[in-house]
mmCIF file of C-alpha atoms in Angstrom:
data_model
loop_
_atom_site.group_PDB
_atom_site.id
_atom_site.type_symbol
_atom_site.label_atom_id
_atom_site.label_comp_id
_atom_site.label_asym_id
_atom_site.label_seq_id
_atom_site.Cartn_x
_atom_site.Cartn_y
_atom_site.Cartn_z
ATOM 1 C CA MET E 1 4.497 0.074 22.514
ATOM 2 C CA LEU E 2 4.968 -3.535 21.557
ATOM 3 C CA SER E 3 8.005 -4.690 19.666
ATOM 4 C CA SER E 4 8.784 -7.941 17.942
ATOM 5 C CA ASP E 5 11.430 -9.555 15.804
ATOM 6 C CA TYR E 6 8.744 -11.195 13.663
ATOM 7 C CA ARG E 7 7.446 -10.057 10.307
ATOM 8 C CA ILE E 8 3.686 -9.962 10.018
ATOM 9 C CA TYR E 9 1.924 -10.508 6.686
ATOM 10 C CA ILE E 10 -1.796 -10.878 6.095
ATOM 11 C CA PHE E 11 -2.845 -12.374 2.776
ATOM 12 C CA ASN E 12 -6.290 -11.574 1.385
ATOM 13 C CA ALA E 13 -6.909 -14.089 -1.406
ATOM 14 C CA THR E 14 -10.328 -12.609 -2.194
ATOM 15 C CA ARG E 15 -8.863 -9.204 -3.047
ATOM 16 C CA ASP E 16 -5.398 -10.402 -4.123
ATOM 17 C CA THR E 17 -3.644 -8.183 -1.609
ATOM 18 C CA ILE E 18 -0.903 -8.591 0.964
ATOM 19 C CA PHE E 19 -0.665 -6.423 4.077
ATOM 20 C CA HIS E 20 2.839 -6.146 5.564
ATOM 21 C CA PHE E 21 2.913 -4.562 9.010
ATOM 22 C CA TYR E 22 6.470 -3.255 9.186
ATOM 23 C CA ASP E 23 6.307 -1.589 12.613
ATOM 24 C CA SER E 24 3.973 0.302 14.942
ATOM 25 C CA ARG E 25 3.849 3.256 12.534
ATOM 26 C CA GLY E 26 2.308 1.592 9.530
ATOM 27 C CA LEU E 27 2.074 -1.029 6.861
ATOM 28 C CA ASP E 28 2.601 -1.679 3.181
ATOM 29 C CA ILE E 29 -0.263 -2.961 1.072
ATOM 30 C CA VAL E 30 0.719 -4.670 -2.161
ATOM 31 C CA SER E 31 -1.006 -6.427 -5.025
ATOM 32 C CA ASN E 32 -0.046 -7.770 -8.428
ATOM 33 C CA ALA E 33 -2.678 -5.457 -9.980
ATOM 34 C CA THR E 34 -3.795 -1.887 -9.323
ATOM 35 C CA GLY E 35 -7.515 -2.720 -9.302
ATOM 36 C CA PRO E 36 -7.647 -4.056 -5.740
ATOM 37 C CA LEU E 37 -5.764 -0.978 -4.500
ATOM 38 C CA GLN E 38 -7.708 1.772 -6.334
ATOM 39 C CA ALA E 39 -10.259 2.441 -3.569
ATOM 40 C CA LEU E 40 -7.532 2.453 -0.908
ATOM 41 C CA TYR E 41 -5.443 4.864 -3.000
ATOM 42 C CA HIS E 42 -8.306 7.349 -3.319
ATOM 43 C CA THR E 43 -9.689 6.994 0.204
ATOM 44 C CA TYR E 44 -6.383 7.085 2.095
ATOM 45 C CA ASN E 45 -4.223 9.116 -0.289
ATOM 46 C CA ASP E 46 -3.223 11.523 2.469
ATOM 47 C CA TRP E 47 -1.700 8.589 4.384
ATOM 48 C CA ILE E 48 0.906 7.915 1.675
ATOM 49 C CA LEU E 49 4.351 8.816 2.935
ATOM 50 C CA ASP E 50 6.075 11.716 1.205
ATOM 51 C CA TYR E 51 9.050 9.635 0.082
ATOM 52 C CA ASP E 52 6.672 7.141 -1.646
ATOM 53 C CA ARG E 53 4.179 9.632 -3.046
ATOM 54 C CA GLU E 54 5.717 10.305 -6.473
ATOM 55 C CA ARG E 55 6.118 6.601 -7.259
ATOM 56 C CA VAL E 56 2.637 5.663 -6.030
ATOM 57 C CA ASP E 57 0.943 8.600 -7.772
ATOM 58 C CA HIS E 58 2.721 7.686 -11.005
ATOM 59 C CA VAL E 59 1.379 4.124 -10.902
ATOM 60 C CA PHE E 60 -2.219 5.137 -10.289
ATOM 61 C CA HIS E 61 -2.168 8.148 -12.621
ATOM 62 C CA ARG E 62 -0.811 5.971 -15.442
ATOM 63 C CA TYR E 63 -3.499 3.324 -15.009
ATOM 64 C CA SER E 64 -6.339 5.767 -14.482
ATOM 65 C CA PHE E 65 -5.807 7.035 -18.046
ATOM 66 C CA GLY E 66 -5.317 3.571 -19.560
ATOM 67 C CA ILE E 67 -1.724 4.211 -20.637
#
């Protein structure tokens, strides 16, 4: 296992997303819009951590119905 005191961010300007690798267990993927994240949400939904699930599901459920 590698460890570091650095924060690692990857910016994808084409898809307007930021990947934040917080440790060896995972990463956060953020965007200022839900569109770039929709495919990731549906494809990797089972990877969402339990303590984030309600909040993430609420965001994508709300936008999937145009509310």
